[in-house]
CSV table of C-alpha atoms in Angstrom, one decimal:
chain,number,residue,atom,x,y,z
M,1015,THR,CA,-24.6,5.9,14.2
M,1016,ASP,CA,-23.2,7.6,11.0
M,1017,THR,CA,-20.4,9.4,12.9
M,1018,VAL,CA,-19.5,6.0,14.5
M,1019,ASP,CA,-19.5,4.2,11.2
M,1020,LEU,CA,-17.3,7.2,9.8
M,1021,ALA,CA,-14.8,6.9,12.6
M,1022,ALA,CA,-14.7,3.2,12.3
M,1023,GLU,CA,-14.2,3.5,8.5
M,1024,THR,CA,-11.6,6.3,8.8
M,1025,SER,CA,-9.7,4.1,11.4
M,1026,ARG,CA,-9.8,1.0,9.4
M,1027,LEU,CA,-8.6,3.0,6.1
M,1028,ARG,CA,-5.6,4.5,8.4
M,1029,LYS,CA,-4.6,0.9,9.4
M,1030,GLU,CA,-4.9,-0.3,5.8
M,1031,ILE,CA,-2.9,2.6,4.5
M,1032,GLU,CA,-0.1,1.7,7.3
M,1033,LYS,CA,-0.1,-1.7,6.2
M,1034,LEU,CA,0.3,-0.8,2.5
M,1035,GLN,CA,2.9,1.7,3.0
M,1036,LYS,CA,5.0,-0.9,4.9
M,1037,ALA,CA,4.6,-3.5,2.1
M,1038,ILE,CA,5.3,-1.0,-0.6
M,1039,GLU,CA,8.7,0.0,1.4
M,1040,SER,CA,9.7,-3.4,1.6
M,1041,LYS,CA,9.2,-4.3,-1.9
M,1042,GLU,CA,11.0,-1.1,-3.0
M,1043,ARG,CA,13.9,-1.8,-0.7
M,1044,GLN,CA,14.1,-5.4,-2.0
M,1045,LEU,CA,13.8,-4.3,-5.7
M,1046,SER,CA,16.5,-1.5,-5.2
M,1047,ASN,CA,18.9,-4.1,-4.0
M,1048,ASN,CA,21.2,-5.4,-6.7
M,1049,ALA,CA,22.2,-8.4,-5.1
M,1050,PHE,CA,18.8,-9.6,-4.8
M,1051,ARG,CA,18.0,-8.5,-8.5
M,1052,GLU,CA,21.0,-10.7,-9.5
M,1053,LYS,CA,20.0,-13.9,-7.6
M,1054,ALA,CA,16.2,-13.8,-7.8
M,1055,PRO,CA,14.5,-15.4,-10.9
M,1056,ALA,CA,13.2,-12.9,-13.5
M,1057,ASN,CA,9.6,-14.1,-12.7
M,1058,VAL,CA,10.1,-13.3,-9.0
M,1059,ILE,CA,11.4,-9.7,-9.9
M,1060,SER,CA,8.4,-9.2,-12.5
M,1061,ASP,CA,5.6,-10.4,-9.9
M,1062,MET,CA,6.9,-8.1,-7.3
M,1063,GLU,CA,7.2,-5.0,-9.8
M,1064,SER,CA,3.4,-5.9,-10.7
M,1065,ALA,CA,2.5,-6.3,-7.0
M,1066,LEU,CA,4.2,-3.0,-6.1
M,1067,THR,CA,2.4,-1.2,-8.9
M,1068,GLN,CA,-0.9,-2.6,-7.8
M,1069,GLN,CA,-0.2,-1.7,-4.1
M,1070,LYS,CA,0.7,1.8,-5.1
M,1071,THR,CA,-2.6,2.1,-7.0
M,1072,GLU,CA,-4.5,0.7,-3.9
M,1073,LEU,CA,-2.7,3.3,-1.6
M,1074,LYS,CA,-3.8,6.1,-3.7
M,1075,LYS,CA,-7.3,5.1,-3.9
M,1076,MET,CA,-7.4,4.6,0.0
M,1077,SER,CA,-5.6,7.7,0.6
M,1078,THR,CA,-8.1,9.6,-1.4
M,1079,ARG,CA,-11.0,7.7,0.2
M,1080,ARG,CA,-9.7,8.7,3.8
M,1081,LYS,CA,-9.4,12.4,2.8
M,1082,GLU,CA,-13.1,12.5,1.5
M,1083,LEU,CA,-14.1,10.9,4.7
M,1084,GLU,CA,-12.3,13.1,6.9
M,1085,ALA,CA,-13.7,16.2,5.0
M,1086,ILE,CA,-17.4,15.1,5.8
């Protein structure tokens, strides 16, 4: 059952990584849009930048974990 759990965990991580990558791309796109930055309140921009940083950190952790599992 370890291989089933390993395969399931690898698959779950892959899906989570894809989801995070899409969220990161979306935030980066919004934050790079000058019109959005001019219209959005400063707290919204700050919250998005903070969330983006957290998501990038989480993506690194998940990617590392997936590589570790795939190496087993």
